[in-house]
Every structure is written in structure tokens, then in C-alpha cells.
Amino acid sequence: MAKPTDETDHGEPIPYDPDFNGPLSKRSCTDVLCFAIFIVFVAAWAGIGLYAILNGDPSTLLVPKDSSGRRCGKDTEVLGKPYLFFHDLTQCISPTVAFTGCPTPQVCVRACPTEIYVEGKITYDIEEYCVDNVCPSWILPSKPFQKRCIPTLSSVNETIINLITNNADTFLSKLKQAISNIKLLYEAEEVGQNIVEDLAKCWWKILIGVLVAMGGCMVYVMILRWLASPMVWLSILGVIVGLGAGLYFSIVALIAAQKSYNDLQTNSSKYEEDLYYQNKQLKTKRDLWLTGVIVLSVVLLIILLMLIFLRKRILLAIALIKEGSKAVGSVTASLFFPIIPWVLQIAVIGYSLLIGVFLASTGQPLYKTRYYDDTNCANLTGISDDTVCDPTTWSTNYSSLCPNASCKFIKMNNDALYPYLQAYNIFGFFWLLFFIIALGQMVLAGVFAQWYWTFNKRRLPFFAVTSAFLRTLRYHIGTLAFGSLILAICRMIRVALEYLDHKLKKYDNAFTKAVMCLLKCFFYCLEKFLKFLNKNAYIMCAIHGKNFCVSAKNAFMLLMRNILRVWVLDKVTDFLFFLSKVLLTLAVGGVSYIFFASELLPTSFIDNSDLNYKIVPVVLIMICTYLIASLFFSVYSMAVDTLFLCFLEDCERNDGSAEKPYYMSRNLMKIFGKKNKLD
């Protein structure tokens, strides 16, 4: 029996159709059932959001709580007392206090203490700081940190410490560690506040930087149409030079940070708070620069290796990019269309996060006993440790028996439906996000397919983007919902595997680890393949108007009949686009660094001395630059993918004869060795 040919294995070539001239104008709605399911799902998600907003209270999760679990400044008994005071911070030396709580009485107060108190030696009225007749033996001047009263070490000296304890060094060490642990959970919020302050001070400078970045991206894209090959090679060279320069400066900064850290070790004083935290900051800075050196070295090595081994394919990919730039240049509106999906994605992300927080705060608060290793408390109270308790009766009945124990707020005791509602919210986030991405892909595919199959490229309709957008919304929402649903299910499986892996880590089983690793790797690869298949299915649907399954099958068979060409397109062109985005980001970041974080420009020209973190505007501008560049190059990527698929179909439908001429441009004919006989 004869071995079947590749064409038989992967379907017959697409036959010639004299009536076919591009995306069909007469088509019907596809995947209607999935469209109906999608509409019902979105309506139910909106209902869950309404329920969460009406029944949730995020403030329950954020405000400080005293030993009885009362929310400072919120609950009836502690109204007007927004700050939390700790009796003995040296009990908070365990690194787990950020998660388990500090085993010392905590009380809501009107204001943090400003004077020193030592029982029997330096006294004044401290009734406000007492809990059920249990008062602190010492108090230090404090400042509020995220509404927690934290002692200021600058007010502490050896004389004061000796009044409190006979072991000054041990006490101070414990106090420093306790303060560090208390701040651990809330340092991120403080950094966030400083960043917000910086953004408020220099928002107009950042806006100018973003506008300059947008202008730079537009200029780059316009030049790419006429000088595709030089611009791509410029991107490659620029990225290599930029990474090399970044690596050099990172090494210099690492050496300087290490020297500053070493110098501070010999000058630090155990009673000076500023030097103590400066030492910690320098260590963090040194570690960050070391990480930067390692990351830049690895990235630079990978890029160099790819350039060496893919140099021939890069030449062909550049030719395809040049052809794609002509299509984009013919439909300028396509460059700005991705802004619409981008805004919709931001809206979906914001909505899902908001609903997630409100859902987490629904239900009733759960309180449990905390004895902090005091074994006598269970005998005295008759209640076991880690047992559900009532904070309203705890202070009256049990505080005097176990002063250090507490009825502590643990979490919100959510309703039985909470995990299902939260899972629904997460799934909705993935489905809507993939749906919006699919919408953008199909609209652009319709535009560039119409450009390709228009024999005279100058006669392309003026409102090509609008017509493709309306056509997609009218006929193919069901197809988009179907494709994005498959991806959402795959992503949910990956999330479930990560959660399961986290739960199984405590068993430390080698077999389990191996199985989980294989499963995670399999579904990661599956998702990548599905994204690739979906993208090409949307292109075929935009051209022929078939449902998702038929479009996916036709696209897959067409690609499999040209598998070697697919590799050139899918990998190398994406790599070149990535380098272009990196170059633009590094260039704008370098200019921003000169303006914001360096001392090259005089303060009379631009003054940033009032900023807490001068690097913040630089990072924000670089992030915005990369996102803007990604918007522009996503259009180019979709143009290249669509033109390539159309080219493959063109090669199968037509043969270049007078009856069946190729629709491809002369440049594409030259690239792939094709020719119209009429020419």
C-alpha cells in the first residue's frame, strides 16, 4: 500500500474559486449557542458584582484591630480611637508576626504616646493604654505608621533603657527586630504612598515623557514602512549596545553600593535609628544591583546566541515585516484601533479586582483564641487555644485570667457560596480578557485580509477598520466567545494546578512534585498552542465567515501543509518585534533617567529634589513606553500573520496564470519565487 502524501495527511489544497476576492460580505452568524452562553455568563457576573458591593465591606480587612478584635476607629466601643498601641513590642520578635499577630496586649488609642513612661520610675496617667486593668510597664515616644504606634529609636538612649531593663543590648536588639517585623506587613503601603506623592508632584513631567514616547513610537513605525531592513537591524544593534551599557553601569553601581555598605558597617551606632535603617536600605540596594547584573548578562547572552543561529531566517522575516508595514501604512487607522481593546482590558481587570475585594469582605468576621504558648490559659478559661470566641464577652470573662491572651480577628467567615463566587469571578476575568484580545485580533485580521485580496491595493475602502469591526460584532461574537472560552478553561486548570501544588508542598513528596511539574508544563504548552491556533482560526473566520471549529481546522491544515514556513514567521518575526520594543523602551528610559535621576542637568533647568524616589517616574515612563510600543507592534504582528496565511491560501488557490493570477504583491512574489505569467 502506498504511503500517503503530506497533502493527504493534512487535507487537500484549497481549490480555485473564481468568485472569491477576499473577506465575504454575505455571511451568517457563527457559534450562536456559545454567544447565548456568553451573554448569560456576563449577566450573571454583573449580578455577582452587585451582590458583592451591597454585602461587602473592604474596610474590615484593612483597619487595625485591638486584642479583642475591635476595629480601631470603626467599631462602637473604639470610635475616635484610630491608632493601635502595643504594650510590649519586644514580644514581636518572631518574623511570623506579620501573619499570626503579635503576642502582646494591643489597644486602640486616640493618639500615639509622646512621652517616656517607666513603671515606678517615670510615671504619668496611662489609663488610656491599659486593657482590662493590665497596663504596659514601659512606654516610649511613638509615631503612627499605618495607624500603628511605632517607637522612635532616636528618643532612646542607654540611660532610658537601663530604667526599663538591666540588659540594654538584648532589649534594643529585640525592639529593633520587633519594629522591623511590625513594619514588614505595611512597608509596601508606605512605599505606595510615597510613590503616589511623587506622581502627584511630577505628573505633568511624566505626561510629557509619555507623549514623547508615543511620538517616538509613531516615528519609528512610519520609518519602518520605508526602511524596514535598516530599522530592524538598528533595533538589534541598539538592544545589544543598550544591554551592554546597562550591564556596565549595573556593575559600577554594584561596586559602589557594596563599598557604601562596607563603609557603613564601621560607622553605625546601635542607638541611631537612621543608621540602622540606612544599613538595611544599602543592603537591599546592593542585592538589587546584583540581581540586575545577573539578569542583564543572561538576556544579553540569549540574544547573541539567537542572532548567531537564526541569521538566515532573520533576513526572510525582515522581508515579511516590510510587506506588513505596507499594509499597515495603507490603513493608518489600524495603528490606533488597539487602544479600544486596551481600554476594555483595563476595565475588565479593574472590575474583577474590585469584585474580588468586595467578595472577600462579605460574611461575618471570625475570631479565635490566641494563647501564645501559655499552656495555663486553656486550664483557667476552659477554652482550648485556636477556638472560635466572641470578642464582646472575652474581655469581661477571660482577660483577667489570661492578660496576654486574646480573642483575635482571623478572617472574614464568608458564606458557603464564597469560594464558588470567587472562582466564578476569576473565570470571568480570564474569559473576558481573552475575549477582548480575540476581538482585536479578528478585526485587524479582517482589515489586512481585505488589503491582501484587493487586487488594486489603492482601491481599499476608506472605512476598512470600521467595517471589519462592525462585521465582527454582528456575525462573530459567538466565535470569539468560543475560542476565548477554551483558553479560559485551560488557564483555570493552570491556576488550579498552582493552588494544588502549593497545598501539596508540605508533604515534600518527590513523586508528587514530578507529576505536578509535568502537568504544569503540559498545560503551559497546551495554552501556547491554543493561542496560536485561535489566532489563525480568527484570521480564517474573518476571511471566510465560518464557525470556530471549521476555521480552526482549515487554518491548522493549511499551516501543516507549510510547516517550515510557519516556523520562520511565528518565531523569528515575534523576536524581531520584541527587540524593537525593547530598543524603544531603553531609549526613552535612558532619556528619562537623564532628566529625573541623574545629575547631568542643572537644577535651574529641571529640579526633582522633592521626589522620594527619583527612579519612579523613569520606571513608569518605561512601562508606558513598552505598552504603547506593544500596541503599535501588535498591529504589525497581526498584519504579518494575516498576510502570511493569505499568501499560503493564495499559493494553493492560484497558479499565476491569466485565469488564476496571484493576489500577492510583487515584493512577496520576489521573496517566495512566485510570478504572474501575465507579468
XYZ file of C-alpha atoms in Angstrom:
679
model
C 0.000 0.000 0.000
C 1.446 3.362 -0.990
C 2.393 5.813 1.708
C 0.020 8.803 1.695
C 1.414 12.163 0.695
C 1.663 15.179 3.017
C -1.288 16.743 1.223
C -3.430 13.717 2.014
C -2.252 13.721 5.628
C -3.176 17.360 6.113
C -6.123 17.774 3.781
C -6.439 18.750 0.134
C -5.173 22.139 -1.093
C -7.772 24.887 -1.287
C -9.387 24.775 -4.771
C -9.645 27.743 -7.100
C -12.851 29.806 -6.760
C -13.432 32.441 -9.465
C -15.920 34.288 -7.240
C -13.584 34.618 -4.267
C -11.963 38.034 -3.830
C -11.391 38.420 -0.113
C -13.472 38.545 3.101
C -17.028 37.536 2.322
C -19.617 40.293 2.621
C -22.531 37.848 2.677
C -22.200 35.679 5.769
C -24.291 34.418 8.694
C -23.895 34.434 12.476
C -21.500 31.783 13.788
C -21.481 29.793 17.061
C -24.839 31.208 18.176
C -25.135 28.817 21.132
C -21.820 29.977 22.566
C -22.926 33.576 22.044
C -26.038 32.929 24.163
C -23.983 31.240 26.892
C -21.554 34.170 26.883
C -24.335 36.748 27.323
C -25.878 34.784 30.213
C -22.456 34.406 31.835
C -21.702 38.137 31.666
C -25.147 38.993 33.077
C -24.600 36.589 35.985
C -21.137 38.078 36.600
C -22.705 41.534 36.794
C -25.220 40.140 39.329
C -22.377 38.736 41.449
C -20.724 42.142 41.341
C -23.897 43.828 42.579
C -24.223 41.282 45.399
C -20.583 41.788 46.442
C -20.855 45.587 46.525
C -24.077 45.510 48.539
C -22.828 42.958 51.100
C -19.061 43.522 51.274
C -17.037 45.991 53.324
C -13.329 46.141 52.343
C -12.518 48.362 55.339
C -12.951 45.254 57.519
C -9.795 43.808 56.006
C -7.627 46.933 56.260
C -8.091 48.769 59.553
C -6.026 47.793 62.661
C -7.731 45.716 65.350
C -7.098 45.538 69.093
C -6.707 42.398 71.221
C -10.463 41.983 71.318
C -10.744 42.135 67.549
C -12.413 45.545 67.502
C -11.594 47.724 64.528
C -9.876 50.891 65.712
C -11.929 53.970 64.919
C -14.708 51.868 63.367
C -16.457 49.711 65.957
C -18.780 51.260 68.552
C -16.520 50.676 71.585
C -13.453 52.284 69.955
C -14.901 55.181 67.986
C -12.498 58.126 67.977
C -9.552 55.813 68.666
C -7.997 55.147 65.239
C -4.472 54.164 66.382
C -3.224 50.803 67.672
C -0.780 50.707 70.615
C 1.321 47.617 71.540
C 2.096 47.018 75.243
C 5.474 45.337 74.726
C 6.915 45.410 71.226
C 9.842 43.193 72.236
C 7.341 40.315 72.179
C 7.006 40.818 68.433
C 10.459 39.495 67.515
C 9.157 36.477 65.599
C 9.186 37.006 61.805
C 5.721 35.429 61.667
C 4.041 38.331 63.482
C 3.030 39.817 60.128
C 0.783 36.774 59.660
C -0.026 35.418 63.158
C -0.123 38.674 65.118
C 1.980 39.968 67.998
C 1.552 38.106 71.377
C 1.145 41.240 73.491
C -1.946 43.230 74.540
C -2.970 45.741 71.896
C -5.314 48.658 72.497
C -6.951 51.303 70.330
C -5.940 54.833 71.396
C -6.785 58.385 70.379
C -3.160 59.309 69.712
C 0.263 57.687 69.912
C 2.247 58.454 73.110
C 4.715 61.341 73.027
C 6.372 60.899 76.451
C 8.511 58.248 78.138
C 6.912 56.117 80.842
C 8.668 53.542 83.077
C 6.623 51.858 85.778
C 7.645 53.107 89.236
C 10.335 55.474 87.848
C 8.874 57.844 85.261
C 5.114 57.947 85.699
C 2.001 59.721 84.484
C -1.602 58.795 83.761
C -1.555 55.942 81.228
C -5.104 54.657 81.728
C -5.847 55.021 78.034
C -3.150 52.446 77.226
C -4.445 49.804 79.649
C -6.511 46.742 78.693
C -8.804 45.307 81.408
C -6.608 46.701 84.221
C -3.474 45.372 82.523
C -1.139 48.293 81.840
C 2.184 48.495 79.985
C 5.322 48.545 82.147
C 7.027 51.000 79.807
C 6.109 53.393 77.021
C 8.362 55.131 74.503
C 7.516 58.147 72.321
C 5.936 56.804 69.134
C 4.852 57.868 65.711
C 1.919 56.422 63.774
C 2.849 54.056 60.960
C -0.226 52.909 59.032
C -2.135 53.780 62.242
C 0.162 51.545 64.348
C 2.153 53.300 67.108
C 5.837 52.518 66.482
C 8.523 53.788 68.963
C 11.105 56.222 67.570
C 14.565 54.876 68.347
C 16.036 58.385 68.160
C 14.450 59.101 71.581
C 16.108 56.056 73.156
C 19.443 56.132 74.950
C 21.249 53.763 77.291
C 20.010 55.586 80.403
C 16.354 55.143 79.436
C 16.859 51.505 78.509
C 18.581 50.775 81.828
C 15.485 52.112 83.597
C 13.385 49.584 81.686
C 15.695 46.561 81.814
C 19.129 45.510 83.035
C 20.107 44.059 79.650
C 20.237 47.080 77.351
C 21.776 45.364 74.309
C 19.274 42.498 74.274
C 16.326 44.859 74.779
C 17.395 47.185 71.969
C 18.043 44.281 69.615
C 14.588 42.849 70.286
C 12.977 46.277 69.898
C 14.636 46.857 66.523
C 13.613 43.401 65.295
C 10.072 43.911 66.537
C 9.747 47.266 64.795
C 11.083 45.702 61.597
C 8.555 42.872 61.819
C 5.637 45.193 62.552
C 6.588 47.329 59.568
C 7.045 44.340 57.303
C 3.354 43.982 56.536
C 2.780 47.679 55.944
C 6.015 48.900 54.324
C 4.511 48.282 50.918
C 1.687 50.712 51.721
C 4.190 53.364 52.863
C 6.200 52.943 49.673
C 2.940 53.146 47.754
C 2.025 56.409 49.463
C 5.450 57.888 48.660
C 5.066 56.822 45.051
C 1.626 58.445 44.890
C 3.135 61.647 46.319
C 5.875 61.582 43.697
C 3.334 61.044 40.929
C 1.265 63.969 42.207
C 4.345 66.218 42.184
C 5.642 65.366 38.723
C 2.601 64.045 36.844
C 2.947 66.696 34.155
C 6.582 65.729 33.556
C 5.584 62.076 33.273
C 2.795 63.022 30.856
C 5.308 64.866 28.683
C 7.564 61.808 28.793
C 4.709 59.515 27.748
C 3.744 61.854 24.886
C 7.372 61.921 23.736
C 7.410 58.105 23.918
C 4.220 57.928 21.837
C 5.711 60.300 19.282
C 8.895 58.242 19.156
C 6.917 55.036 18.579
C 4.901 56.645 15.797
C 8.028 57.981 14.090
C 9.676 54.570 14.355
C 6.640 52.838 12.848
C 6.438 55.349 9.993
C 10.125 54.941 9.185
C 9.666 51.169 9.361
C 7.395 51.333 6.309
C 10.153 52.738 4.102
C 13.291 51.446 5.795
C 12.223 48.128 7.304
C 15.563 46.360 6.949
C 17.796 49.157 8.346
C 15.368 49.825 11.224
C 15.215 46.162 12.253
C 18.997 45.858 12.199
C 19.205 49.137 14.093
C 16.885 47.631 16.714
C 19.075 44.555 17.035
C 22.263 46.594 17.338
C 20.628 49.114 19.673
C 19.365 46.424 22.038
C 22.788 44.790 22.214
C 24.508 48.131 22.868
C 21.835 49.141 25.388
C 22.053 45.874 27.303
C 25.844 46.094 27.265
C 25.768 49.649 28.597
C 23.183 48.670 31.206
C 25.353 45.761 32.279
C 28.405 48.027 32.593
C 26.623 50.677 34.662
C 24.977 47.991 36.818
C 28.392 46.549 37.635
C 29.694 50.034 38.505
C 26.639 50.701 40.703
C 27.018 47.298 42.368
C 30.639 48.043 43.268
C 29.648 51.480 44.651
C 26.750 50.019 46.671
C 28.994 47.328 48.123
C 31.579 49.957 49.131
C 28.911 52.152 50.789
C 27.550 49.140 52.646
C 31.017 48.147 53.886
C 31.809 51.717 54.988
C 28.573 51.985 56.976
C 29.343 48.834 58.981
C 32.199 50.583 60.796
C 30.222 53.790 61.490
C 26.801 52.548 62.609
C 25.645 53.162 66.170
C 23.295 50.819 67.944
C 21.165 53.738 69.226
C 20.842 55.678 65.959
C 17.676 54.686 64.117
C 18.654 56.440 60.878
C 21.902 54.497 60.540
C 20.148 51.244 61.403
C 17.626 51.623 58.589
C 20.200 53.138 56.228
C 22.239 49.965 56.657
C 19.184 47.896 55.740
C 18.460 50.061 52.681
C 22.032 49.818 51.408
C 21.953 46.030 51.707
C 18.710 45.933 49.708
C 20.181 48.287 47.105
C 23.269 46.100 46.738
C 21.163 42.978 46.266
C 19.010 44.713 43.635
C 22.050 45.759 41.581
C 23.444 42.209 41.836
C 20.145 40.847 40.516
C 20.259 43.382 37.681
C 23.778 42.299 36.680
C 22.750 38.630 36.555
C 19.532 39.266 34.595
C 21.186 41.573 32.038
C 24.036 39.102 31.491
C 21.671 36.199 30.827
C 19.408 38.217 28.484
C 22.374 39.555 26.508
C 23.807 36.046 26.089
C 20.461 34.627 24.895
C 20.002 37.391 22.295
C 23.529 36.930 20.937
C 23.028 33.167 20.574
C 19.691 33.664 18.768
C 21.283 36.109 16.320
C 24.067 33.657 15.545
C 21.837 30.645 14.879
C 18.877 32.439 13.213
C 20.710 34.905 10.979
C 19.366 33.434 7.696
C 15.773 33.270 8.881
C 16.044 36.854 10.144
C 16.610 38.058 6.554
C 13.389 36.397 5.375
C 11.460 37.658 8.411
C 12.613 41.215 7.692
C 11.181 40.946 4.178
C 7.838 39.821 5.618
C 7.879 42.730 8.082
C 8.486 45.130 5.209
C 5.441 43.758 3.405
C 3.366 44.019 6.582
C 4.435 47.641 7.015
C 2.971 48.434 3.586
C -0.375 47.006 4.649
C -0.335 48.976 7.892
C 0.669 52.123 6.039
C -2.285 51.696 3.683
C -4.716 51.519 6.627
C -3.355 54.071 9.113
C -6.421 53.778 11.347
C -5.371 50.219 12.205
C -2.459 51.618 14.254
C -4.845 53.287 16.680
C -7.555 50.626 16.844
C -5.746 48.567 19.595
C -6.420 51.434 22.008
C -10.050 50.277 22.186
C -9.267 46.689 23.286
C -6.592 48.033 25.646
C -9.093 50.294 27.429
C -11.592 47.419 27.620
C -8.940 45.145 29.143
C -8.150 47.728 31.825
C -11.867 47.965 32.625
C -12.158 44.165 32.984
C -9.079 43.996 35.225
C -10.388 46.811 37.440
C -13.853 45.283 37.707
C -12.598 41.800 38.611
C -10.198 43.157 41.253
C -12.931 45.329 42.764
C -15.399 42.436 42.924
C -12.706 40.137 44.332
C -12.014 42.512 47.240
C -15.705 43.049 47.985
C -16.396 39.305 47.845
C -13.529 38.660 50.272
C -15.135 41.031 52.779
C -18.642 39.500 52.699
C -19.944 37.419 55.613
C -19.207 37.691 59.346
C -15.797 38.189 60.997
C -14.213 35.058 62.513
C -12.492 35.380 65.924
C -10.321 32.715 67.575
C -8.441 32.429 70.857
C -4.697 33.074 70.840
C -2.764 31.925 73.952
C 0.745 32.420 72.517
C 2.226 29.268 74.102
C 0.685 29.993 77.531
C -0.421 26.451 78.480
C -2.229 27.584 81.644
C -4.803 29.665 79.762
C -6.675 26.616 78.498
C -6.986 25.293 82.072
C -8.015 28.660 83.528
C -10.615 29.549 80.912
C -11.784 26.049 79.972
C -11.389 27.001 76.303
C -8.780 25.454 74.011
C -6.346 27.510 72.006
C -7.336 28.354 68.424
C -11.044 28.054 69.273
C -13.821 30.272 67.964
C -14.623 33.020 70.501
C -16.802 36.102 70.956
C -14.819 39.365 71.343
C -17.744 41.122 73.043
C -17.644 38.735 76.037
C -13.956 37.827 76.052
C -12.653 40.951 77.789
C -15.262 40.673 80.541
C -14.948 36.949 81.277
C -11.382 35.899 80.461
C -8.976 38.856 80.126
C -8.208 38.924 83.852
C -7.401 35.186 83.841
C -5.006 35.375 80.872
C -3.863 39.002 80.336
C -1.612 38.155 77.381
C -4.204 36.021 75.583
C -6.686 37.477 73.141
C -9.775 36.780 71.082
C -8.217 37.727 67.778
C -9.795 38.534 64.438
C -8.658 35.855 61.965
C -10.557 36.444 58.739
C -13.983 37.041 57.315
C -16.125 33.936 57.772
C -17.516 34.044 54.276
C -20.732 32.398 53.171
C -20.717 28.849 51.832
C -21.029 30.196 48.285
C -17.954 32.438 48.607
C -15.359 30.086 47.031
C -17.684 29.403 44.092
C -18.421 33.099 43.579
C -14.737 33.978 43.766
C -13.912 31.177 41.302
C -16.667 32.499 39.001
C -15.114 35.968 39.263
C -11.649 34.650 38.369
C -13.005 32.631 35.460
C -14.945 35.668 34.242
C -11.742 37.703 34.382
C -9.913 35.215 32.155
C -12.804 34.712 29.736
C -13.475 38.424 29.196
C -9.781 39.207 28.908
C -9.215 36.556 26.233
C -12.463 37.615 24.509
C -11.268 41.229 24.167
C -7.897 40.078 22.816
C -9.718 37.875 20.294
C -11.922 40.803 19.244
C -8.890 42.929 18.420
C -7.250 40.085 16.513
C -10.278 39.308 14.341
C -10.938 42.958 13.471
C -7.337 43.518 12.364
C -7.351 40.198 10.516
C -10.406 41.352 8.553
C -8.692 44.627 7.653
C -5.418 43.123 6.422
C -7.119 40.224 4.650
C -9.188 42.750 2.734
C -5.981 44.606 1.816
C -4.311 41.420 0.578
C -7.242 40.197 -1.511
C -7.761 43.599 -3.133
C -6.014 43.257 -6.477
C -5.503 47.008 -6.800
C -4.262 47.989 -3.332
C -5.105 51.653 -3.903
C -8.835 50.866 -4.022
C -9.052 49.720 -0.415
C -12.205 51.165 1.291
C -11.567 54.216 3.485
C -13.512 52.819 6.472
C -11.866 49.378 6.375
C -11.350 49.215 10.163
C -14.899 50.344 10.942
C -16.475 47.863 8.541
C -14.330 44.993 9.908
C -15.236 45.959 13.480
C -18.970 46.109 12.764
C -18.852 42.868 10.766
C -17.150 41.078 13.666
C -19.665 42.366 16.228
C -22.627 41.485 14.029
C -21.669 37.956 12.986
C -18.839 36.505 15.073
C -19.202 37.301 18.787
C -20.099 33.642 19.319
C -16.890 32.526 17.612
C -14.825 34.902 19.752
C -16.590 33.622 22.866
C -15.941 30.005 21.862
C -12.220 30.482 21.273
C -11.709 32.583 24.410
C -13.714 30.069 26.466
C -11.278 27.293 25.547
C -8.337 29.454 26.607
C -10.078 30.474 29.840
C -10.692 26.833 30.774
C -7.037 25.996 30.119
C -5.889 28.970 32.218
C -8.208 27.977 35.090
C -6.731 24.478 35.042
C -3.268 26.026 35.333
C -4.386 28.176 38.269
C -5.914 25.115 39.945
C -2.641 23.218 39.473
C -0.683 26.058 41.087
C -3.066 26.053 44.045
C -2.859 22.274 44.358
C 0.937 22.406 44.153
C 1.004 24.976 46.953
C -1.123 22.710 49.147
C 0.992 19.623 48.431
C 4.340 21.252 49.207
C 4.059 20.397 52.907
C 4.200 16.678 52.056
C 7.561 17.053 50.259
C 6.916 14.022 48.051
C 9.285 13.613 45.088
C 6.734 11.685 43.020
C 4.059 14.334 43.612
C 6.485 17.086 42.642
C 7.369 15.299 39.418
C 3.710 14.756 38.476
C 2.801 18.382 39.223
C 5.773 19.628 37.230
C 4.750 17.541 34.218
C 1.129 18.670 34.443
C 2.062 22.340 34.703
C 4.462 22.029 31.786
C 1.850 20.226 29.666
C -0.903 22.791 30.237
C 1.512 25.673 29.704
C 2.466 24.255 26.308
C -1.193 23.489 25.557
C -2.186 27.090 26.246
C 0.586 28.379 23.974
C -0.589 26.066 21.192
C -4.241 27.062 21.673
C -3.334 30.757 21.467
C -1.510 30.115 18.203
C -4.392 28.030 16.818
C -7.058 30.523 17.928
C -5.247 33.430 16.329
C -5.139 31.675 12.966
C -8.736 30.476 13.368
C -9.849 34.105 13.819
C -7.992 35.025 10.626
C -9.779 32.276 8.656
C -13.109 33.255 10.213
C -12.562 36.906 9.265
C -11.926 35.818 5.647
C -14.475 33.042 5.090
C -17.077 33.629 7.832
C -17.087 30.002 9.062
C -17.615 28.911 12.668
C -14.742 28.426 15.099
C -14.229 24.676 14.662
C -14.228 24.797 10.848
C -11.968 27.870 10.827
C -9.536 26.292 13.292
C -9.418 23.063 11.259
C -8.845 24.869 7.954
C -6.155 27.100 9.459
C -4.374 24.174 11.084
C -4.385 22.082 7.902
C -3.152 24.994 5.822
C -0.315 25.660 8.264
C 0.649 21.994 8.497
C 0.988 21.843 4.709
C 3.537 24.679 5.070
C 5.071 23.876 8.443
C 8.627 25.025 7.622
C 7.451 28.451 6.518
C 5.343 28.769 9.672
C 8.420 28.482 11.890
C 10.062 31.427 10.126
C 7.008 33.604 10.641
C 5.817 32.693 14.109
C 9.114 32.771 15.975
C 11.583 34.999 14.200
C 9.251 37.904 13.429
C 7.994 37.940 17.023
C 11.603 38.016 18.195
C 12.406 40.986 15.938
C 9.307 42.888 17.077
C 10.313 42.240 20.683
C 13.776 43.695 20.063
C 12.211 46.805 18.519
C 10.003 47.272 21.585
C 12.971 46.804 23.897
C 15.019 49.361 21.939
C 12.289 51.995 22.143
C 11.809 51.314 25.854
C 15.534 51.534 26.627
C 15.946 54.711 24.565
C 13.068 56.512 26.283
C 14.192 55.146 29.653
C 17.726 56.484 29.122
C 16.442 59.963 28.277
C 14.054 59.878 31.248
C 16.872 58.838 33.590
C 18.924 61.855 32.491
C 16.009 64.177 33.226
C 14.815 62.647 36.515
C 17.501 60.621 38.278
C 20.899 61.865 37.088
C 22.835 64.996 37.961
C 23.819 65.794 34.379
C 21.273 68.596 34.036
C 21.370 71.716 36.260
C 18.580 72.158 38.837
C 17.766 75.502 37.249
C 16.637 73.548 34.166
C 14.756 70.734 35.953
C 14.519 70.247 39.726
C 13.496 66.854 41.112
C 14.943 67.228 44.618
C 11.482 66.995 46.218
C 10.878 63.447 44.966
C 11.113 60.496 47.371
C 12.129 58.047 44.626
C 13.588 59.703 41.537
C 13.568 56.409 39.693
C 9.753 56.111 39.947
C 8.891 58.444 37.022
C 11.611 56.768 34.936
C 10.182 53.303 35.542
C 6.617 54.495 34.918
C 7.567 56.163 31.633
C 9.420 52.996 30.528
C 6.396 50.831 31.353
C 4.116 53.172 29.409
C 6.583 53.177 26.514
C 6.629 49.387 26.352
C 2.830 49.237 26.476
C 2.498 51.866 23.743
C 5.089 50.088 21.607
C 3.265 46.796 22.195
C 0.035 48.392 20.926
C 1.697 49.538 17.714
C 3.625 46.321 17.107
C 0.614 44.130 17.868
C -0.853 45.630 14.704
C 2.292 44.760 12.766
C 2.345 41.237 14.191
C -1.282 40.669 13.200
C -0.599 42.129 9.756
C 2.296 39.742 9.154
C 0.335 36.718 10.421
C -2.712 37.564 8.300
C -0.723 38.286 5.146
C 1.232 35.073 5.578
C -1.926 32.958 5.923
C -3.457 34.741 2.936
C -0.247 34.118 0.991
C -0.443 30.385 1.723
C -4.056 30.278 0.560
C -3.193 32.366 -2.481
C -0.496 29.854 -3.464
C -2.988 26.985 -3.247
C -5.903 28.758 -4.974
C -3.962 30.322 -7.816
C -1.029 29.475 -10.077
C -0.071 32.838 -11.565
C -1.807 32.242 -14.901
C -4.001 34.799 -16.597
C -7.118 32.956 -15.348
C -5.788 32.467 -11.817
C -3.342 35.294 -11.058
C -1.680 35.686 -7.664
C -3.081 38.428 -5.432
C 0.216 38.864 -3.559
C 2.343 41.943 -4.108
C 5.393 41.913 -6.357
C 7.641 42.036 -3.289
C 6.101 38.846 -1.868
C 6.419 37.170 -5.250
C 10.096 38.047 -5.260
C 10.586 36.745 -1.708
C 8.987 33.354 -2.375
C 9.930 32.933 -6.019
C 6.421 33.396 -7.469
C 5.414 35.164 -10.678
C 2.260 36.054 -12.555
C 2.615 34.807 -16.130
C 0.807 37.892 -17.361
C 3.651 39.997 -15.959
